[in-house]
Coordinates of C-alpha atoms and ligand atoms in Angstrom, one line a residue:
M1 CA 31.8 1.8 -15.5
C2 CA 28.5 3.2 -16.5
G3 CA 26.2 1.1 -18.7
I4 CA 25.1 2.4 -22.0
V5 CA 22.3 1.1 -24.3
G6 CA 20.7 2.5 -27.5
Y7 CA 18.0 1.3 -29.9
T8 CA 16.6 2.3 -33.2
G9 CA 14.2 0.2 -35.2
R10 CA 10.5 -0.5 -35.6
R11 CA 9.7 -1.8 -32.2
P12 CA 8.9 0.3 -29.1
A13 CA 12.3 1.3 -27.8
G14 CA 11.3 1.7 -24.1
P15 CA 11.1 -2.0 -23.1
I16 CA 14.2 -2.9 -25.1
L17 CA 16.2 -0.2 -23.4
L18 CA 15.0 -1.2 -19.9
D19 CA 15.8 -4.9 -20.7
G20 CA 19.3 -3.8 -21.8
L21 CA 19.7 -1.6 -18.7
R22 CA 18.7 -4.6 -16.5
R23 CA 21.5 -6.6 -18.0
L24 CA 23.9 -3.7 -17.5
E25 CA 23.0 -2.7 -14.0
Y26 CA 26.0 -4.5 -12.5
R27 CA 28.2 -1.9 -14.2
G28 CA 26.9 1.0 -12.2
Y29 CA 23.8 1.6 -10.1
D30 CA 23.7 5.1 -8.6
S31 CA 21.0 6.3 -10.9
A32 CA 19.5 5.4 -14.3
G33 CA 17.7 7.2 -17.1
I34 CA 16.3 6.9 -20.6
A35 CA 15.4 9.3 -23.4
L36 CA 13.1 8.5 -26.4
T37 CA 12.4 10.5 -29.5
D38 CA 9.4 10.1 -31.7
D39 CA 8.6 11.0 -35.2
D40 CA 6.8 14.2 -34.1
Q41 CA 10.1 15.4 -32.8
R42 CA 9.3 15.1 -29.2
M43 CA 11.7 13.9 -26.6
Y44 CA 10.6 11.9 -23.6
V45 CA 13.2 11.8 -20.7
A46 CA 13.0 10.0 -17.4
V47 CA 15.7 9.6 -14.7
A48 CA 15.7 8.2 -11.2
T49 CA 18.2 8.1 -8.4
G50 CA 19.1 4.7 -7.0
K51 CA 18.8 1.3 -8.6
L52 CA 17.1 0.6 -11.9
D53 CA 13.9 -0.5 -10.2
A54 CA 13.3 3.2 -9.3
L55 CA 13.4 4.1 -13.0
V56 CA 11.3 1.2 -14.0
Q57 CA 8.6 2.1 -11.5
K58 CA 8.6 5.6 -12.8
V59 CA 8.4 4.8 -16.6
E60 CA 6.7 1.5 -17.1
G61 CA 3.4 1.9 -18.8
H62 CA 4.0 5.7 -19.2
Y63 CA 6.6 6.0 -22.0
P64 CA 5.5 6.8 -25.5
P65 CA 5.7 4.1 -28.2
A66 CA 8.8 5.8 -29.7
T67 CA 11.0 3.5 -31.7
S68 CA 14.4 5.0 -30.9
G69 CA 16.1 6.0 -27.7
L70 CA 19.0 5.6 -25.3
G71 CA 19.5 4.5 -21.7
H72 CA 22.1 4.7 -19.0
T73 CA 23.0 3.3 -15.6
R74 CA 25.4 5.5 -13.8
W75 CA 28.5 5.0 -11.6
A76 CA 29.1 8.5 -10.4
T77 CA 32.4 10.3 -11.2
H78 CA 31.4 14.0 -11.3
G79 CA 28.6 14.9 -9.0
E80 CA 26.8 12.8 -6.4
P81 CA 24.2 10.3 -7.4
S82 CA 21.0 12.3 -7.9
D83 CA 18.3 12.9 -10.5
R84 CA 20.1 16.1 -11.8
N85 CA 23.3 14.2 -12.3
A86 CA 21.7 11.1 -13.9
H87 CA 22.1 10.6 -17.6
P88 CA 20.8 11.4 -20.2
Q89 CA 22.1 14.9 -19.9
L90 CA 20.5 17.5 -22.1
D91 CA 21.3 20.9 -23.6
P92 CA 19.2 23.8 -22.0
D93 CA 16.5 23.5 -24.7
G94 CA 16.2 19.8 -24.4
R95 CA 17.1 19.2 -28.1
V96 CA 20.1 16.9 -27.7
A97 CA 20.4 14.0 -25.2
V98 CA 23.8 12.6 -24.3
I99 CA 24.8 9.4 -22.3
H100 CA 28.4 9.0 -21.4
N101 CA 30.8 6.5 -19.8
G102 CA 34.3 7.7 -18.8
I103 CA 35.7 11.1 -18.0
V104 CA 35.9 14.4 -20.0
E105 CA 39.0 15.7 -18.3
N106 CA 38.8 19.3 -19.6
F107 CA 35.1 19.7 -19.0
E108 CA 35.6 22.8 -16.9
A109 CA 37.4 24.6 -19.7
L110 CA 34.8 23.4 -22.1
R111 CA 32.0 24.7 -19.8
A112 CA 33.6 28.1 -19.7
K113 CA 33.9 28.2 -23.5
Y114 CA 30.7 26.6 -24.7
A115 CA 27.9 27.1 -22.2
R116 CA 24.6 27.8 -23.9
G117 CA 23.1 28.7 -20.5
P118 CA 23.3 27.6 -16.9
F119 CA 24.3 24.1 -16.2
A120 CA 21.7 21.9 -14.6
S121 CA 24.1 19.3 -13.2
D122 CA 27.6 18.8 -11.8
T123 CA 28.6 16.3 -14.5
D124 CA 31.4 16.4 -17.0
T125 CA 28.8 15.1 -19.5
E126 CA 26.4 18.0 -19.7
V127 CA 28.8 20.3 -21.6
L128 CA 28.8 17.8 -24.5
A129 CA 25.1 18.3 -24.9
H130 CA 25.6 22.1 -25.0
M131 CA 28.4 21.8 -27.5
L132 CA 26.4 19.5 -29.7
A133 CA 23.3 21.6 -29.6
T134 CA 25.2 24.7 -30.8
R135 CA 26.6 22.8 -33.8
V136 CA 23.3 21.1 -34.7
E137 CA 21.5 24.4 -34.5
A138 CA 24.1 25.8 -36.9
G139 CA 23.1 23.1 -39.4
L140 CA 25.9 20.6 -38.8
D141 CA 25.1 17.0 -39.3
L142 CA 24.9 15.1 -36.0
L143 CA 27.8 12.8 -36.9
D144 CA 30.0 15.7 -37.8
A145 CA 28.9 17.6 -34.8
L146 CA 29.9 14.7 -32.5
R147 CA 33.3 14.3 -34.3
E148 CA 34.0 18.0 -33.7
V149 CA 32.9 17.8 -30.0
V150 CA 34.9 14.7 -29.2
G151 CA 37.9 16.2 -31.0
E152 CA 37.9 19.0 -28.3
A153 CA 37.2 16.8 -25.3
E154 CA 40.2 15.4 -23.5
G155 CA 40.2 12.0 -21.7
A156 CA 38.9 8.6 -22.4
F157 CA 35.2 8.0 -22.8
S158 CA 32.4 6.6 -24.8
V159 CA 29.4 8.7 -25.7
V160 CA 26.0 8.1 -27.4
V161 CA 23.9 11.1 -28.6
M162 CA 20.5 11.7 -30.0
A163 CA 18.8 14.9 -31.4
V164 CA 15.1 15.5 -31.2
D165 CA 14.9 16.8 -34.7
Q166 CA 16.6 13.7 -36.1
P167 CA 14.4 10.9 -34.7
G168 CA 15.4 7.3 -35.4
R169 CA 19.1 8.2 -35.4
L170 CA 21.8 7.5 -32.8
V171 CA 25.4 8.5 -33.1
A172 CA 28.2 7.2 -30.8
A173 CA 31.9 7.7 -30.4
R174 CA 34.6 5.8 -28.5
V175 CA 37.6 7.9 -27.4
G176 CA 40.5 6.0 -25.8
N177 CA 40.0 3.1 -23.5
A178 CA 37.2 3.9 -21.2
G179 CA 35.0 1.1 -22.1
G180 CA 33.8 0.0 -25.5
I181 CA 30.8 0.4 -27.7
V182 CA 29.3 -2.7 -29.3
V183 CA 26.9 -2.3 -32.2
G184 CA 24.2 -4.9 -32.6
V185 CA 22.8 -5.6 -36.0
G186 CA 19.2 -6.8 -36.1
D187 CA 16.5 -7.1 -38.8
G188 CA 15.4 -3.6 -39.6
E189 CA 17.0 -2.3 -36.3
H190 CA 20.3 -1.5 -34.8
L191 CA 21.4 -1.3 -31.2
L192 CA 24.3 0.1 -29.2
A193 CA 25.7 -1.0 -25.8
S194 CA 28.6 -0.7 -23.6
D195 CA 28.9 -4.4 -23.4
L196 CA 27.6 -7.5 -25.0
N197 CA 25.3 -8.6 -22.2
A198 CA 22.9 -5.8 -23.0
L199 CA 22.5 -6.9 -26.7
L200 CA 22.5 -10.6 -26.8
S201 CA 18.9 -11.1 -26.0
Q202 CA 18.2 -9.0 -29.2
T203 CA 20.9 -10.1 -31.6
R204 CA 24.2 -12.0 -31.8
R205 CA 25.4 -10.1 -34.9
V206 CA 27.8 -7.4 -33.6
T207 CA 30.7 -5.1 -34.4
F208 CA 33.0 -3.3 -32.0
L209 CA 34.2 0.3 -32.0
E210 CA 37.9 0.8 -31.7
P211 CA 39.3 3.9 -29.9
G212 CA 38.9 6.8 -32.3
E213 CA 35.9 5.5 -34.1
L214 CA 32.3 6.7 -34.4
V215 CA 29.1 5.0 -35.5
D216 CA 25.9 6.4 -36.9
I217 CA 22.9 4.1 -36.8
T218 CA 19.3 4.3 -38.0
A219 CA 16.8 1.4 -38.3
D220 CA 18.1 0.4 -41.7
A221 CA 21.6 1.8 -42.0
V222 CA 24.9 1.8 -40.1
R223 CA 28.0 3.9 -40.9
Y224 CA 31.4 3.9 -39.3
V225 CA 33.9 6.7 -39.5
D226 CA 37.1 7.7 -37.9
L227 CA 37.7 11.0 -36.1
D228 CA 38.6 12.6 -39.5
G229 CA 35.3 11.5 -41.0
A230 CA 36.7 8.9 -43.3
D231 CA 34.5 5.9 -43.8
L232 CA 35.5 2.6 -42.2
A233 CA 34.4 -0.9 -43.2
K234 CA 33.6 -3.3 -40.4
Q235 CA 32.9 -7.0 -40.6
V236 CA 29.9 -8.2 -38.6
E237 CA 30.8 -11.0 -36.1
V238 CA 28.3 -13.6 -35.1
L239 CA 28.7 -14.5 -31.5
S240 CA 27.7 -17.7 -29.7
Y241 CA 27.4 -16.3 -26.1
D242 CA 24.7 -17.8 -24.0
P243 CA 22.4 -15.1 -22.6
V244 CA 20.6 -17.6 -20.5
S245 CA 23.6 -17.9 -18.2
A246 CA 23.1 -14.2 -17.4
T247 CA 20.0 -15.1 -15.3
K248 CA 20.0 -16.1 -11.6
G249 CA 18.1 -19.3 -12.0
P250 CA 17.2 -20.8 -8.6
Y251 CA 19.9 -18.9 -6.8
K252 CA 19.3 -16.0 -4.5
H253 CA 22.3 -14.1 -5.8
F254 CA 24.5 -14.1 -8.9
M255 CA 27.5 -14.4 -6.7
L256 CA 26.2 -17.7 -5.3
K257 CA 25.2 -19.0 -8.7
E258 CA 28.6 -18.1 -10.2
T259 CA 30.4 -19.7 -7.2
F260 CA 28.4 -22.9 -7.7
E261 CA 29.0 -22.8 -11.5
Q262 CA 32.8 -23.2 -10.9
P263 CA 33.1 -26.9 -11.5
E264 CA 31.6 -26.4 -15.0
A265 CA 33.6 -23.2 -15.4
V266 CA 36.8 -25.0 -14.8
L267 CA 35.7 -27.7 -17.2
N268 CA 34.9 -25.2 -19.9
A269 CA 38.3 -23.5 -19.4
I270 CA 40.2 -26.8 -19.7
R271 CA 38.1 -28.4 -22.5
G272 CA 40.2 -28.9 -25.6
R273 CA 43.2 -27.4 -24.0
Y274 CA 44.3 -30.2 -21.6
L275 CA 44.5 -33.3 -23.7
V276 CA 44.3 -36.9 -22.6
H277 CA 46.0 -38.7 -25.4
P278 CA 48.8 -37.9 -24.8
H279 CA 48.6 -36.0 -21.6
R280 CA 49.6 -32.6 -22.7
V281 CA 48.5 -29.0 -23.1
D282 CA 47.5 -27.6 -26.5
L283 CA 47.0 -23.9 -26.9
S284 CA 47.9 -23.8 -30.6
A285 CA 44.3 -22.7 -31.5
E286 CA 44.8 -19.5 -29.5
L287 CA 48.5 -19.1 -30.0
P288 CA 49.2 -20.1 -33.6
P289 CA 52.7 -21.7 -33.9
E290 CA 53.6 -19.5 -36.8
R291 CA 53.5 -16.5 -34.4
F292 CA 54.1 -18.3 -31.1
S293 CA 56.9 -20.6 -32.2
E294 CA 59.5 -22.5 -30.3
T295 CA 62.1 -20.0 -31.4
W296 CA 60.0 -17.2 -30.1
A297 CA 59.5 -19.0 -26.8
R298 CA 63.1 -19.9 -26.3
D299 CA 64.1 -16.3 -27.0
L300 CA 61.9 -14.9 -24.2
S301 CA 63.9 -13.4 -21.2
R302 CA 61.0 -12.8 -18.8
I303 CA 57.3 -12.4 -18.2
V304 CA 55.3 -9.6 -16.7
I305 CA 51.7 -10.3 -15.8
V306 CA 49.4 -7.3 -15.3
G307 CA 45.9 -7.1 -13.9
M308 CA 43.7 -5.4 -11.2
G309 CA 42.0 -6.8 -8.2
T310 CA 41.0 -10.4 -8.5
S311 CA 42.8 -10.6 -11.8
M312 CA 46.0 -9.5 -10.2
H313 CA 45.6 -12.2 -7.5
S314 CA 45.3 -14.9 -10.1
A315 CA 48.4 -13.4 -11.8
M316 CA 50.2 -13.9 -8.5
V317 CA 49.4 -17.6 -8.6
G318 CA 50.4 -17.7 -12.3
R319 CA 53.9 -16.3 -11.4
H320 CA 54.6 -19.6 -9.6
Y321 CA 53.6 -21.6 -12.6
F322 CA 55.7 -19.7 -15.1
E323 CA 58.8 -19.8 -12.9
R324 CA 58.4 -23.5 -12.2
F325 CA 57.2 -24.9 -15.6
A326 CA 58.7 -22.4 -18.1
N327 CA 61.8 -21.4 -16.2
L328 CA 61.2 -17.7 -16.9
P329 CA 61.6 -14.9 -14.3
T330 CA 58.1 -13.6 -13.8
E331 CA 56.9 -10.3 -12.3
V332 CA 53.3 -9.4 -11.4
D333 CA 52.2 -5.9 -11.4
N334 CA 49.1 -3.9 -10.7
S335 CA 48.2 -2.4 -14.1
S336 CA 47.7 1.0 -12.6
E337 CA 51.1 1.1 -11.1
F338 CA 52.8 -0.5 -14.1
R339 CA 51.5 2.1 -16.5
Y340 CA 53.0 5.0 -14.7
R341 CA 56.3 3.8 -13.5
Q342 CA 58.2 3.6 -16.8
P343 CA 58.7 -0.2 -16.6
V344 CA 61.8 -1.6 -18.3
L345 CA 60.5 -3.7 -21.2
D346 CA 61.9 -5.0 -24.5
E347 CA 61.0 -7.3 -27.3
R348 CA 62.0 -10.4 -25.3
T349 CA 59.5 -9.6 -22.6
L350 CA 56.2 -11.4 -22.8
V351 CA 53.4 -9.3 -21.2
I352 CA 50.4 -11.2 -20.1
S353 CA 47.3 -9.3 -19.2
I354 CA 44.3 -10.7 -17.2
A355 CA 40.9 -9.0 -17.3
Q356 CA 37.6 -10.8 -17.1
S357 CA 35.9 -7.7 -18.7
G358 CA 38.7 -7.0 -21.1
E359 CA 37.8 -3.3 -20.7
T360 CA 39.6 -2.3 -17.5
V361 CA 41.1 1.1 -18.3
D362 CA 44.4 0.6 -16.3
T363 CA 45.0 -2.8 -17.9
L364 CA 44.4 -1.4 -21.3
A365 CA 46.8 1.4 -20.6
A366 CA 49.4 -1.1 -19.3
M367 CA 49.0 -3.0 -22.6
D368 CA 49.6 0.3 -24.5
E369 CA 52.9 0.6 -22.6
A370 CA 53.8 -3.0 -23.6
R371 CA 52.9 -2.4 -27.2
R372 CA 55.1 0.8 -27.4
A373 CA 58.0 -1.3 -26.0
G374 CA 57.5 -3.9 -28.7
C375 CA 56.6 -6.7 -26.2
T376 CA 54.6 -9.7 -27.4
Q377 CA 51.3 -9.8 -25.5
I378 CA 48.9 -12.5 -24.5
T379 CA 45.7 -11.8 -22.8
I380 CA 43.3 -13.9 -20.7
C381 CA 39.8 -12.6 -20.9
N382 CA 36.2 -13.7 -20.4
T383 CA 34.5 -11.4 -22.8
P384 CA 34.6 -12.3 -26.5
G385 CA 35.5 -9.3 -28.6
A386 CA 36.6 -7.2 -25.7
Q387 CA 39.3 -4.5 -26.2
T388 CA 42.1 -6.5 -24.5
T389 CA 41.6 -9.4 -26.9
R390 CA 41.9 -7.0 -29.9
V391 CA 45.1 -5.4 -28.6
A392 CA 46.9 -8.5 -27.6
D393 CA 48.8 -10.7 -30.1
G394 CA 47.1 -13.8 -28.7
A395 CA 43.9 -14.1 -26.6
I396 CA 42.9 -17.1 -24.4
L397 CA 39.2 -16.9 -23.6
M398 CA 37.9 -18.2 -20.2
R399 CA 34.7 -19.5 -21.8
V400 CA 32.9 -19.4 -18.4
G401 CA 29.8 -17.4 -19.5
P402 CA 29.0 -13.9 -18.2
E403 CA 29.9 -13.1 -14.7
I404 CA 27.3 -10.7 -13.4
A405 CA 28.1 -10.4 -9.6
V406 CA 30.5 -7.5 -9.0
A407 CA 32.6 -9.8 -6.9
S408 CA 34.5 -12.1 -9.2
T409 CA 34.4 -15.8 -8.5
K410 CA 34.4 -18.2 -11.5
T411 CA 36.7 -15.9 -13.6
M412 CA 39.4 -16.1 -10.9
L413 CA 39.4 -19.9 -11.1
A414 CA 39.4 -19.8 -14.9
S415 CA 42.3 -17.3 -14.9
M416 CA 44.4 -19.5 -12.6
V417 CA 43.7 -22.6 -14.8
L418 CA 44.6 -20.8 -18.0
L419 CA 47.8 -19.4 -16.5
H420 CA 48.7 -22.9 -15.5
S421 CA 48.0 -24.1 -19.1
L422 CA 50.0 -21.3 -20.6
A423 CA 52.9 -22.0 -18.3
L424 CA 52.9 -25.7 -19.3
Y425 CA 52.6 -24.8 -23.0
L426 CA 55.4 -22.2 -22.9
G427 CA 57.5 -24.7 -20.8
R428 CA 57.2 -27.3 -23.6
L429 CA 57.9 -24.8 -26.4
R430 CA 61.0 -23.7 -24.5
G431 CA 62.2 -27.2 -23.8
A432 CA 62.1 -26.4 -20.1
L433 CA 59.5 -29.0 -19.1
S434 CA 59.8 -32.7 -18.9
V435 CA 57.1 -34.9 -20.5
E436 CA 56.5 -36.5 -17.1
T437 CA 55.8 -33.2 -15.3
E438 CA 53.5 -32.1 -18.1
A439 CA 51.6 -35.4 -18.0
Q440 CA 51.4 -35.4 -14.2
Q441 CA 50.1 -31.8 -14.2
V442 CA 47.5 -32.5 -16.9
E443 CA 46.3 -35.5 -15.0
A444 CA 45.9 -33.3 -11.9
V445 CA 44.0 -30.6 -13.8
L446 CA 41.6 -33.1 -15.3
R447 CA 40.6 -33.9 -11.7
L448 CA 40.0 -30.3 -10.9
P449 CA 36.3 -29.9 -11.8
S450 CA 35.4 -32.6 -9.4
A451 CA 37.7 -31.3 -6.7
V452 CA 36.1 -27.8 -7.1
G453 CA 32.7 -29.5 -6.8
E454 CA 33.9 -31.2 -3.5
A455 CA 35.1 -27.8 -2.3
L456 CA 31.5 -26.5 -2.8
D457 CA 30.4 -29.2 -0.3
L458 CA 32.0 -27.0 2.3
A459 CA 29.2 -24.5 1.9
P460 CA 27.3 -25.6 5.1
Q461 CA 30.5 -25.4 7.2
M462 CA 31.3 -22.0 5.7
Q463 CA 27.8 -20.8 6.4
A464 CA 28.1 -21.8 10.0
L465 CA 31.4 -20.1 10.4
A466 CA 30.0 -17.0 8.7
E467 CA 27.2 -16.9 11.2
Q468 CA 29.7 -17.2 14.0
Y469 CA 32.0 -14.4 12.8
A470 CA 29.6 -12.1 11.0
G471 CA 29.9 -9.6 13.8
A472 CA 33.6 -9.2 13.5
E473 CA 34.8 -5.7 12.3
D474 CA 38.2 -6.8 11.2
F475 CA 39.6 -10.0 9.6
L476 CA 43.1 -11.1 8.8
F477 CA 43.9 -13.5 6.0
L478 CA 47.4 -15.1 6.0
G479 CA 49.2 -17.2 3.4
R480 CA 52.6 -18.0 2.1
G481 CA 53.7 -19.0 -1.4
L482 CA 50.7 -20.1 -3.4
G483 CA 48.6 -19.3 -0.4
L484 CA 49.4 -15.6 -0.3
P485 CA 47.3 -14.6 -3.4
V486 CA 44.4 -16.8 -2.0
A487 CA 44.6 -14.9 1.3
M488 CA 44.6 -11.6 -0.6
E489 CA 41.6 -12.7 -2.6
G490 CA 39.8 -13.9 0.5
A491 CA 40.3 -10.5 2.1
L492 CA 39.2 -8.7 -1.1
K493 CA 36.0 -10.8 -1.4
L494 CA 35.1 -10.2 2.3
K495 CA 35.6 -6.4 2.0
E496 CA 33.6 -6.2 -1.2
V497 CA 30.5 -8.1 -0.1
S498 CA 30.3 -7.6 3.6
Y499 CA 32.1 -4.2 4.2
I500 CA 34.2 -5.8 6.9
H501 CA 37.7 -4.5 7.0
A502 CA 40.0 -7.3 6.0
E503 CA 43.7 -7.6 5.3
G504 CA 45.4 -10.2 3.1
Y505 CA 49.0 -10.6 4.2
A506 CA 52.1 -12.6 3.6
A507 CA 52.2 -14.7 6.8
G508 CA 55.9 -13.9 7.2
E509 CA 55.1 -10.2 7.3
M510 CA 52.8 -10.7 10.2
K511 CA 55.5 -10.2 12.8
H512 CA 56.5 -6.9 11.2
G513 CA 53.3 -5.1 12.0
P514 CA 49.9 -6.7 11.7
I515 CA 50.5 -8.9 14.7
A516 CA 49.8 -5.8 16.8
L517 CA 46.2 -6.0 15.7
I518 CA 45.6 -9.5 16.9
D519 CA 43.2 -10.0 19.8
E520 CA 40.2 -12.2 20.5
K521 CA 38.0 -9.9 18.4
M522 CA 39.9 -10.2 15.2
P523 CA 39.6 -13.6 13.5
T524 CA 42.4 -14.9 11.2
V525 CA 41.9 -17.1 8.1
A526 CA 45.1 -19.0 7.5
L527 CA 45.8 -20.8 4.3
A528 CA 47.7 -23.8 5.6
P529 CA 47.7 -26.7 3.2
Q530 CA 50.5 -29.3 3.2
D531 CA 53.1 -27.7 1.0
D532 CA 56.7 -26.7 1.3
V533 CA 55.9 -23.8 3.7
A534 CA 53.4 -25.8 5.9
D535 CA 55.7 -25.7 8.9
K536 CA 56.1 -22.0 8.7
M537 CA 52.4 -21.5 8.5
R538 CA 51.9 -23.6 11.5
S539 CA 54.3 -21.3 13.5
N540 CA 52.3 -18.3 12.3
I541 CA 49.0 -19.8 13.4
E542 CA 50.5 -20.6 16.8
Q543 CA 51.7 -17.0 17.1
V544 CA 48.1 -15.8 16.5
R545 CA 46.7 -18.2 18.9
A546 CA 49.2 -17.2 21.6
R547 CA 47.7 -13.7 21.4
R548 CA 44.1 -15.0 21.8
G549 CA 43.3 -14.7 18.1
E550 CA 40.9 -17.2 16.7
V551 CA 42.1 -19.0 13.6
I552 CA 40.1 -20.7 10.8
A553 CA 42.8 -22.8 9.1
V554 CA 42.3 -24.1 5.6
V555 CA 44.1 -27.4 5.4
S556 CA 44.8 -30.3 3.1
H557 CA 42.5 -33.3 2.8
G558 CA 42.8 -35.5 5.8
D559 CA 45.3 -33.3 7.5
R560 CA 44.4 -33.1 11.2
G561 CA 47.9 -31.8 12.2
L562 CA 46.5 -28.4 13.3
E563 CA 43.7 -29.9 15.4
G564 CA 43.9 -28.3 18.8
V565 CA 46.1 -25.5 17.4
A566 CA 43.7 -23.7 15.1
T567 CA 40.2 -22.9 16.3
H568 CA 38.5 -24.4 13.2
L569 CA 39.8 -26.6 10.4
V570 CA 38.4 -26.3 6.9
E571 CA 39.5 -29.4 5.1
L572 CA 40.1 -29.1 1.3
P573 CA 39.4 -31.9 -1.2
E574 CA 42.4 -33.8 -2.4
V575 CA 44.3 -31.8 -5.0
D576 CA 47.8 -31.5 -6.4
A577 CA 49.7 -29.0 -4.2
L578 CA 50.4 -26.7 -7.2
L579 CA 46.7 -26.5 -8.0
C580 CA 45.6 -25.9 -4.4
P581 CA 44.8 -22.2 -4.9
I582 CA 42.2 -23.1 -7.5
V583 CA 40.4 -25.2 -4.8
S584 CA 41.2 -23.2 -1.6
T585 CA 39.7 -20.0 -3.1
V586 CA 36.3 -21.6 -3.1
P587 CA 35.6 -21.8 0.7
L588 CA 36.8 -18.2 1.1
Q589 CA 34.3 -17.1 -1.6
L590 CA 31.6 -18.9 0.3
L591 CA 32.7 -17.4 3.7
A592 CA 32.5 -13.9 2.2
Y593 CA 29.2 -14.6 0.6
Y594 CA 27.5 -15.9 3.7
I595 CA 29.0 -13.2 5.9
G596 CA 27.7 -10.6 3.5
L597 CA 24.3 -12.3 3.6
S598 CA 24.2 -12.4 7.4
R599 CA 25.0 -8.7 7.5
G600 CA 22.3 -7.8 5.1
A601 CA 24.7 -6.4 2.5
D602 CA 23.9 -6.1 -1.1
V603 CA 26.0 -9.0 -2.2
D604 CA 25.7 -8.7 -5.9
Q605 CA 26.0 -5.0 -6.2
P606 CA 28.1 -3.8 -3.3
R607 CA 28.0 -0.1 -2.6
N608 CA 30.5 2.1 -4.5
L609 CA 31.6 -0.6 -6.8
A610 CA 31.1 -1.4 -10.4
K611 CA 31.9 -4.5 -12.4
T612 CA 33.9 -3.0 -15.1
V613 CA 36.3 -0.2 -14.1
T614 CA 36.7 2.1 -17.1
V615 CA 37.8 5.2 -15.3
E616 CA 41.0 6.0 -13.4
Ligands
AGP701 C1 36.7 -8.6 -8.1 O1 35.9 -9.2 -7.1 C2 36.6 -7.2 -8.2 N1 35.3 -6.7 -8.4 C3 37.6 -6.4 -9.0 O2 38.8 -6.4 -8.2 C4 38.0 -6.9 -10.4 O3 38.7 -8.1 -10.3 C5 38.9 -5.9 -11.0 O4 38.1 -4.7 -11.2 C6 39.5 -6.3 -12.4 O5 38.5 -6.5 -13.3 P1 38.9 -7.1 -14.7 O6 39.3 -8.5 -14.5 O7 37.6 -7.0 -15.6 O8 40.0 -6.3 -15.3

């Protein structure tokens, strides 16, 4: 969850590190810090509590022109956000600096065994600096010292270290699945980062560390080894990711920008996958027929989709598609539950994981479970090169550009579209889908980018509703069928960006408890498009109204049937009923955004959250 960046080369490291941290701030923003070493074997360290700006104010114009260093933005796990708990953490003599993402689970035992002096922080990280300093002092090479140290540390984490008497050198290790390390290869320089965003303004030539691998970089050399010290060869990949899309442009917040990018995001997700002549879906580029054959597809007995948060909500939409188009029983599971409940899996189960980051620790652990059981795995991901894409047998990339706001928007829409495409593709491979249904669905999807654009035209209405309801302390979101995941997503978005308590509920469940909450102070958002459960939703809305609850009903294009029943109608653009979630999510994103804005919340970086969740 923390952001990591490192640089060694010929340019002053300070500005490069701050630029990298700026691009990583969405990962964690409790505190930040940098350490630089120069050729005179001096270490410059600066940390600041709070957002990155606090650090920038402290260091800009003050740091030495050192050409190597490391930087960190923190999402606190051990110890409150404070200067003393900020990274880099040092050994008592200030000879070794460590930045770290993830958790060292046995840090207390290590502290008891390896303390070189009193500990200055509450972190699980500091002991690593003590352990390294002892080994480096004893003459061990920094890479070997780090290998030994991570060999004793339990848990999943990534770590980057630097020693004052070895300027120009950074060593990093990835242990388990607590977020990756990307190595950037420049001209006479090398970089390290916890994710691509931090590197792409400097280089597009990268390699990725796998769990159990270490890297040792200087300006001119890079060496990869495994935990036993054996050398590894890695191929440099050249990425075509667009760093420009990681800027806010004219928008006040990334969340708004990313919400408004959704027509293009959907277009990018469908391009080359939904074909016009003939109307069919083609995923053979991502799922090569030699591996994902008709025989394989016909032999599948069921699907399990795993993900967390927004990704799990899109999985819930996907379940409907797989059951309908591919005729396969489909379960959806929260990755963190799935991984610990000994799920029954076999070679005929297809496990689909969804993760915009591709680094979510619970989803990676769920994938490990699936791998152990011999399941075929397909992942849907927005981050080229992310760990999920390397673990899965097949990866379908969202191609929507970096999503910076902590609250996911465009990646939810892309995930739903890609699940739809995968369901159609599997359905055809299995012989479960008629040519007519596939053609009709492809036709409907090709209209989606403009329908999503029309949904954005609801912004003024959603802004007005937001102003009306921004004072509410509780919200209920109700849906049935394909509307349920949208209701859950609407509630999650609102919680994240406005700090209003919100519940996303199956409308049928309302009478079994939540109805007790309804009064004139608790607004309800009801997903009520014209589908096969529309009548049931109407009854639920009437039940809320009968208890003086106000209802914002999200309804189909031109449907005035709830006029005089619901308090407000939000009319969706025309869209195929099965694709409705992809459009109806949009006004709920806008509602959450504008309510957050009205309440003065930090919409892009909500308190306590981080974009990529790499700790349990
Ligand atoms: C979305 O708004 C959330 N910030 C969060 O629930 C997110 O969807 C979740 O952490 C999963 O992330 P992933 O897709 O990168 O795995």
